[in-house]
Coordinates of C-alpha atoms and ligand atoms in Angstrom, one line a residue:
M1 CA 40.3 -7.1 9.4
T2 CA 38.2 -4.5 7.7
A3 CA 38.6 -0.8 8.5
P4 CA 35.6 0.6 10.4
E5 CA 34.8 2.9 7.5
A6 CA 34.8 0.1 5.0
R7 CA 32.7 -1.9 7.4
R8 CA 30.1 0.9 7.5
A9 CA 30.1 1.1 3.7
A10 CA 29.6 -2.6 3.6
A11 CA 26.6 -2.5 6.0
I12 CA 24.9 0.2 3.7
Y13 CA 25.7 -1.9 0.6
N14 CA 24.5 -5.2 2.2
S15 CA 21.2 -3.6 3.5
A16 CA 20.5 -2.5 -0.1
V17 CA 20.9 -6.0 -1.3
A18 CA 18.9 -7.4 1.6
T19 CA 16.0 -5.2 0.7
W20 CA 15.5 -7.2 -2.5
A21 CA 16.0 -10.4 -0.6
I22 CA 13.4 -9.5 2.0
A23 CA 10.8 -8.8 -0.7
A24 CA 11.7 -12.1 -2.5
A25 CA 11.8 -14.1 0.7
W26 CA 8.3 -12.9 1.5
E27 CA 6.9 -13.6 -2.0
V28 CA 8.3 -17.1 -2.2
G29 CA 7.0 -17.9 1.3
A30 CA 10.3 -18.1 3.2
L31 CA 9.5 -15.3 5.7
D32 CA 6.1 -16.9 6.7
E33 CA 7.7 -20.3 7.1
L34 CA 10.5 -18.8 9.3
R35 CA 7.9 -16.9 11.2
G36 CA 6.0 -20.1 11.9
D37 CA 8.9 -22.5 12.7
G38 CA 11.8 -20.1 13.6
K39 CA 14.0 -22.1 11.2
L40 CA 14.1 -23.8 7.8
D41 CA 16.4 -25.9 5.7
A42 CA 17.3 -24.0 2.5
R43 CA 17.7 -27.1 0.5
A44 CA 14.4 -28.6 1.4
F45 CA 12.8 -25.2 1.0
A46 CA 14.2 -24.8 -2.5
E47 CA 13.1 -28.2 -3.5
R48 CA 9.6 -27.8 -2.2
N49 CA 9.1 -24.5 -4.0
G50 CA 10.9 -25.3 -7.3
L51 CA 13.7 -22.8 -6.6
D52 CA 17.4 -22.8 -7.6
L53 CA 19.3 -24.0 -4.6
V54 CA 22.5 -21.9 -5.1
A55 CA 20.4 -18.7 -5.6
T56 CA 18.1 -19.5 -2.7
I57 CA 21.1 -19.9 -0.4
G58 CA 22.4 -16.6 -1.7
M59 CA 19.1 -14.9 -0.8
F60 CA 19.3 -16.3 2.8
R61 CA 23.0 -15.1 2.9
A62 CA 21.7 -11.6 2.1
L63 CA 19.3 -11.8 4.9
A64 CA 22.0 -13.1 7.2
S65 CA 24.3 -10.2 6.3
V66 CA 22.0 -7.8 8.1
N67 CA 21.1 -10.1 11.0
I68 CA 17.6 -11.0 9.9
V69 CA 18.5 -14.7 10.0
E70 CA 21.6 -16.7 10.9
R71 CA 22.9 -19.3 8.5
Q72 CA 25.0 -22.4 9.0
D73 CA 25.3 -24.0 5.5
T74 CA 21.7 -24.7 4.5
T75 CA 20.2 -24.3 8.0
V76 CA 18.5 -20.9 8.4
I77 CA 17.4 -19.6 11.8
T78 CA 15.6 -16.4 12.6
S79 CA 17.8 -13.8 14.2
G80 CA 17.7 -10.3 16.0
N81 CA 16.1 -8.2 13.2
F82 CA 13.7 -10.9 12.0
D83 CA 10.5 -9.7 13.9
E84 CA 10.8 -6.0 12.9
V85 CA 11.6 -6.8 9.3
Y86 CA 8.8 -9.3 9.2
R87 CA 6.4 -6.7 10.5
Y88 CA 7.5 -4.1 7.9
R89 CA 8.0 -6.6 5.0
S90 CA 5.5 -4.8 2.9
F91 CA 7.5 -1.5 2.9
F92 CA 10.6 -3.3 1.6
H93 CA 8.5 -5.0 -1.0
W94 CA 6.9 -1.7 -2.1
L95 CA 10.4 -0.2 -2.5
S96 CA 12.2 -2.9 -4.4
R97 CA 9.5 -5.0 -6.2
G98 CA 6.9 -2.3 -6.7
S99 CA 9.1 0.8 -7.3
G100 CA 12.5 -0.7 -8.3
E101 CA 12.4 0.6 -11.8
L102 CA 11.7 4.2 -10.6
F103 CA 14.7 4.3 -8.4
R104 CA 16.9 2.5 -11.1
Q105 CA 16.1 5.4 -13.4
M106 CA 16.8 8.1 -10.8
P107 CA 19.5 10.0 -12.8
S108 CA 17.3 10.5 -15.8
V109 CA 14.2 11.1 -13.6
L110 CA 16.2 13.8 -11.8
A111 CA 16.8 15.5 -15.1
G112 CA 13.1 15.5 -15.9
A113 CA 13.3 12.4 -18.2
G114 CA 13.2 8.8 -17.5
N115 CA 10.9 6.1 -18.9
Y116 CA 10.1 4.1 -15.9
Q117 CA 7.2 1.8 -15.2
R118 CA 6.4 0.8 -11.7
D119 CA 5.1 -2.7 -11.2
A120 CA 1.3 -2.1 -10.5
A121 CA 0.6 -5.7 -9.4
A122 CA 3.6 -5.7 -7.0
V123 CA 2.4 -2.3 -5.6
A124 CA -1.1 -3.6 -5.1
F125 CA 0.3 -6.8 -3.4
A126 CA 2.4 -4.7 -1.0
C127 CA -0.4 -2.2 -0.3
R128 CA -2.7 -5.0 0.8
E129 CA -0.3 -5.8 3.6
I130 CA 0.5 -2.1 4.3
D131 CA -3.3 -1.7 4.8
R132 CA -3.4 -4.6 7.2
L133 CA -0.5 -3.2 9.2
C134 CA -1.4 0.4 9.2
Y135 CA -4.9 1.5 8.1
A136 CA -7.1 -1.5 9.0
P137 CA -7.5 -1.1 12.7
M138 CA -8.6 2.6 12.4
F139 CA -10.7 1.8 9.2
W140 CA -12.7 -0.8 11.1
S141 CA -13.3 1.4 14.1
V142 CA -14.6 4.2 11.7
M143 CA -16.7 1.6 9.9
E144 CA -18.3 0.5 13.2
R145 CA -19.4 4.0 13.9
L146 CA -21.3 4.4 10.6
D147 CA -24.9 5.3 11.5
Y148 CA -26.6 4.0 8.4
D149 CA -26.7 0.9 6.3
F150 CA -25.4 0.6 2.8
D151 CA -26.1 -1.9 -0.1
V152 CA -23.2 -1.0 -2.3
V153 CA -19.6 0.1 -1.6
A154 CA -17.2 1.6 -4.1
D155 CA -13.5 1.5 -3.6
L156 CA -11.5 3.9 -5.7
G157 CA -7.9 2.9 -6.6
C158 CA -8.9 -0.6 -5.3
G159 CA -5.5 -2.2 -6.1
S160 CA -5.7 -5.8 -5.0
G161 CA -9.4 -5.6 -4.1
G162 CA -8.5 -6.6 -0.6
R163 CA -10.5 -3.9 1.1
L164 CA -13.7 -4.8 -0.9
V165 CA -13.2 -8.5 -0.1
D166 CA -12.9 -7.7 3.6
I167 CA -15.9 -5.3 3.6
L168 CA -18.1 -7.9 1.8
A169 CA -17.1 -10.5 4.3
R170 CA -18.3 -8.3 7.1
Y171 CA -21.5 -7.1 5.3
P172 CA -22.9 -10.3 3.7
G173 CA -25.8 -8.4 2.1
A174 CA -23.5 -5.8 0.4
R175 CA -22.1 -5.7 -3.1
G176 CA -18.9 -3.9 -4.2
I177 CA -17.5 -1.9 -7.1
G178 CA -13.7 -1.6 -7.5
V179 CA -12.2 1.1 -9.8
D180 CA -8.5 1.1 -10.7
I181 CA -6.5 2.6 -13.5
A182 CA -4.0 -0.3 -13.7
P183 CA -5.1 -3.4 -15.6
E184 CA -2.6 -5.5 -13.6
A185 CA -4.3 -4.4 -10.4
I186 CA -7.7 -5.2 -11.8
E187 CA -6.6 -8.6 -12.8
L188 CA -5.1 -9.3 -9.4
A189 CA -8.4 -8.0 -7.7
R190 CA -10.6 -10.3 -9.9
R191 CA -8.4 -13.3 -9.1
E192 CA -8.4 -12.5 -5.3
S193 CA -12.1 -11.9 -5.0
T194 CA -12.9 -15.0 -6.9
A195 CA -10.6 -17.0 -4.7
A196 CA -12.3 -15.5 -1.7
G197 CA -15.7 -16.7 -3.1
M198 CA -16.8 -13.0 -3.7
G199 CA -16.4 -13.0 -7.5
D200 CA -20.2 -12.7 -8.0
R201 CA -20.7 -9.8 -5.5
V202 CA -18.1 -7.4 -6.9
T203 CA -17.6 -5.6 -10.2
F204 CA -14.2 -4.2 -11.2
I205 CA -13.9 -1.3 -13.6
E206 CA -10.7 -0.3 -15.2
A207 CA -10.9 3.5 -15.3
D208 CA -9.1 6.8 -14.2
V209 CA -10.8 8.0 -11.0
L210 CA -9.7 11.6 -11.9
N211 CA -11.7 11.3 -15.2
L212 CA -14.4 9.0 -14.2
D213 CA -17.5 8.6 -16.5
D214 CA -20.9 8.2 -15.1
H215 CA -22.0 4.6 -14.7
S216 CA -25.4 3.2 -13.8
L217 CA -23.8 1.0 -11.1
F218 CA -22.7 4.1 -9.2
R219 CA -26.2 5.3 -8.5
D220 CA -26.8 2.9 -5.5
V221 CA -23.4 3.3 -3.9
G222 CA -24.0 4.3 -0.2
L223 CA -20.3 4.2 0.9
I224 CA -17.1 5.3 -1.0
T225 CA -13.7 4.3 0.2
C226 CA -10.4 5.5 -1.3
F227 CA -7.1 4.4 0.4
M228 CA -3.5 5.2 -0.6
M229 CA -4.3 7.2 -3.7
G230 CA -5.9 10.4 -2.5
H231 CA -2.5 12.2 -3.2
D232 CA -3.1 11.4 -6.8
F233 CA -6.1 13.9 -6.8
W234 CA -3.6 16.8 -6.3
P235 CA -2.6 19.5 -7.2
R236 CA -5.3 21.4 -5.2
D237 CA -7.6 22.7 -8.1
K238 CA -7.7 19.2 -9.6
C239 CA -8.4 17.7 -6.1
V240 CA -11.3 20.1 -5.5
A241 CA -12.7 19.3 -8.9
T242 CA -12.4 15.5 -8.4
L243 CA -14.0 15.5 -5.0
R244 CA -16.8 17.6 -6.4
R245 CA -17.3 15.3 -9.2
L246 CA -17.5 12.2 -7.0
R247 CA -20.4 13.8 -5.2
A248 CA -22.3 14.1 -8.5
L249 CA -21.3 10.6 -9.7
F250 CA -22.3 8.9 -6.5
P251 CA -25.4 10.8 -5.5
A252 CA -26.5 8.2 -2.8
A253 CA -23.1 8.1 -1.1
R254 CA -23.4 9.2 2.5
R255 CA -19.8 8.8 3.4
L256 CA -16.4 9.0 1.7
L257 CA -13.6 7.4 3.8
L258 CA -10.3 8.7 2.5
G259 CA -7.2 7.1 3.9
D260 CA -3.8 8.3 2.8
A261 CA -0.3 9.2 3.7
T262 CA 0.5 12.9 4.2
R263 CA 3.8 14.8 4.0
T264 CA 5.8 14.5 7.2
S265 CA 8.0 17.3 8.5
G266 CA 10.5 18.0 11.2
V267 CA 12.2 14.6 11.3
A268 CA 16.0 14.8 11.1
D269 CA 17.4 13.0 8.0
T270 CA 19.2 10.6 10.2
D271 CA 16.1 9.7 12.3
L272 CA 13.8 8.8 9.5
P273 CA 11.7 5.7 10.3
V274 CA 11.2 2.7 7.8
F275 CA 9.3 3.7 4.7
T276 CA 9.2 7.5 5.0
L277 CA 12.3 8.1 2.9
G278 CA 11.4 5.7 0.1
F279 CA 7.9 6.9 0.0
E280 CA 8.6 10.6 0.0
L281 CA 11.6 10.4 -2.4
G282 CA 9.7 8.1 -4.7
H283 CA 6.8 10.6 -5.0
D284 CA 9.2 13.5 -5.4
L285 CA 10.8 11.6 -8.3
M286 CA 7.4 10.9 -9.8
G287 CA 6.4 14.6 -9.5
V288 CA 3.5 13.6 -7.2
Y289 CA 2.7 16.2 -4.7
L290 CA 2.0 14.9 -1.1
P291 CA -0.2 17.3 0.8
T292 CA -0.1 17.8 4.6
I293 CA -3.2 17.2 6.7
A294 CA -3.5 21.1 7.1
E295 CA -3.5 21.4 3.2
W296 CA -6.2 18.6 2.9
E297 CA -8.8 19.9 5.4
P298 CA -10.0 23.1 3.8
V299 CA -10.3 21.3 0.4
F300 CA -13.2 19.1 1.7
E301 CA -15.5 22.0 2.5
E302 CA -14.6 23.7 -0.8
S303 CA -15.7 20.6 -2.7
G304 CA -19.0 20.1 -0.9
W305 CA -18.0 17.4 1.6
T306 CA -18.3 17.9 5.3
L307 CA -15.3 16.6 7.3
V308 CA -16.7 14.6 10.2
G309 CA -13.4 13.4 11.5
T310 CA -9.6 13.4 11.0
N311 CA -8.5 10.0 12.3
R312 CA -4.7 10.2 12.6
I313 CA -2.7 7.0 12.5
D314 CA 0.8 8.4 12.1
M315 CA 2.7 5.1 11.8
T316 CA 5.5 6.3 9.4
V317 CA 4.2 8.6 6.6
G318 CA 1.6 10.7 8.4
E319 CA -1.2 8.2 7.7
V320 CA -4.7 9.5 8.3
I321 CA -8.3 8.6 7.5
F322 CA -10.6 11.5 6.7
E323 CA -14.3 10.8 7.3
L324 CA -16.4 12.9 4.9
R325 CA -20.1 13.3 4.8
Ligands
LIG401 C1 -0.9 2.5 -3.4 S1 -2.1 1.6 -4.2 C2 -3.3 1.3 -3.0 C3 -4.3 0.1 -3.4 C4 -5.5 -0.1 -2.4 N1 -6.3 1.1 -2.4 C5 -5.1 -0.4 -1.0 O1 -5.5 0.1 -0.1 O2 -4.4 -1.5 -0.9 C6 -2.8 2.8 -5.2 C7 -3.7 2.3 -6.3 O3 -4.4 3.3 -6.9 C8 -4.4 3.1 -8.3 N2 -4.5 4.4 -9.0 C9 -3.6 5.4 -9.0 N3 -4.0 6.5 -9.7 C10 -5.3 6.2 -10.1 C11 -6.3 6.8 -10.9 N4 -6.1 8.0 -11.4 N5 -7.5 6.2 -11.1 C12 -7.7 4.9 -10.6 N6 -6.8 4.2 -10.0 C13 -5.6 4.9 -9.7 C14 -3.1 2.4 -8.6 O4 -3.2 1.7 -9.8 C15 -3.0 1.5 -7.4 O5 -3.6 0.3 -7.6

């Protein structure tokens, strides 16, 4: 028998281990297989995917410890927490695979040091799914309301390139430009767009959006999108300057759709929903300021953009899509 206090400590510990197992189980295809069939055999799964059997069983055991699956020897069956965890799998992945090194270095980062490197490809991979879960429904309703046609769309901080691929699929005559600072993200985006048969309609540029040089390709861009990186424009002065510069660099752009998380407030520490804590602490550790919606709005007017709409999503981290003209 374990004392209740020790049981509670074990639950905290096991959920930390399970976070890594969730991200891994998603990447190796186990979550999707379980989602489809409701069960799998760990031995057959490991063999099919070239995985070590003992370690694979250990991964399912970690999932079972927090009631995501039940495990009888090598038989794995979905359990009470499976559906919610599957829905939010990208948040677990963002935390462990994308940002693990940052949290591992927390003691030195707290002291203003720390030499961490987040995994840009893993962050881009997780964000593709975060987008589908969170931003995409609102994004497409904003797109449907656009009252003009565009030939070229530019996505700033394009990550996996998923947004461009999705836009080009819906607008067969359009071409795309993706800009990202991380070579790993650009590489992933090139691979994904080629796999989707869009390789010849999209150009990826490795560059810093905050110090973007003029490029002849930018002249015809009619629509700019920028998702989950707007907070990197801050602090305020830098943000105003960057938004102003985008107007000059993309003279034909009639809309900028800026989707991002914003700082939440007023939620008790013990009531925080999935993702909020990891996202906000992660950015605090990185020294990245997360503005509130109220801080964002006046900045647009000051930088020469007109705010047409503030489309609130508010899933977990105050997500919003600003529609700027
Ligand atoms: C959270 S991810 C979002 C990716 C993508 N926009 C999406 O919606 O899935 C942020 C991306 O912005 C890129 N990024 C961050 N700062 C940047 C900068 N200053 N210039 C260009 N890209 C940047 C990162 O490399 C990363 O791929």
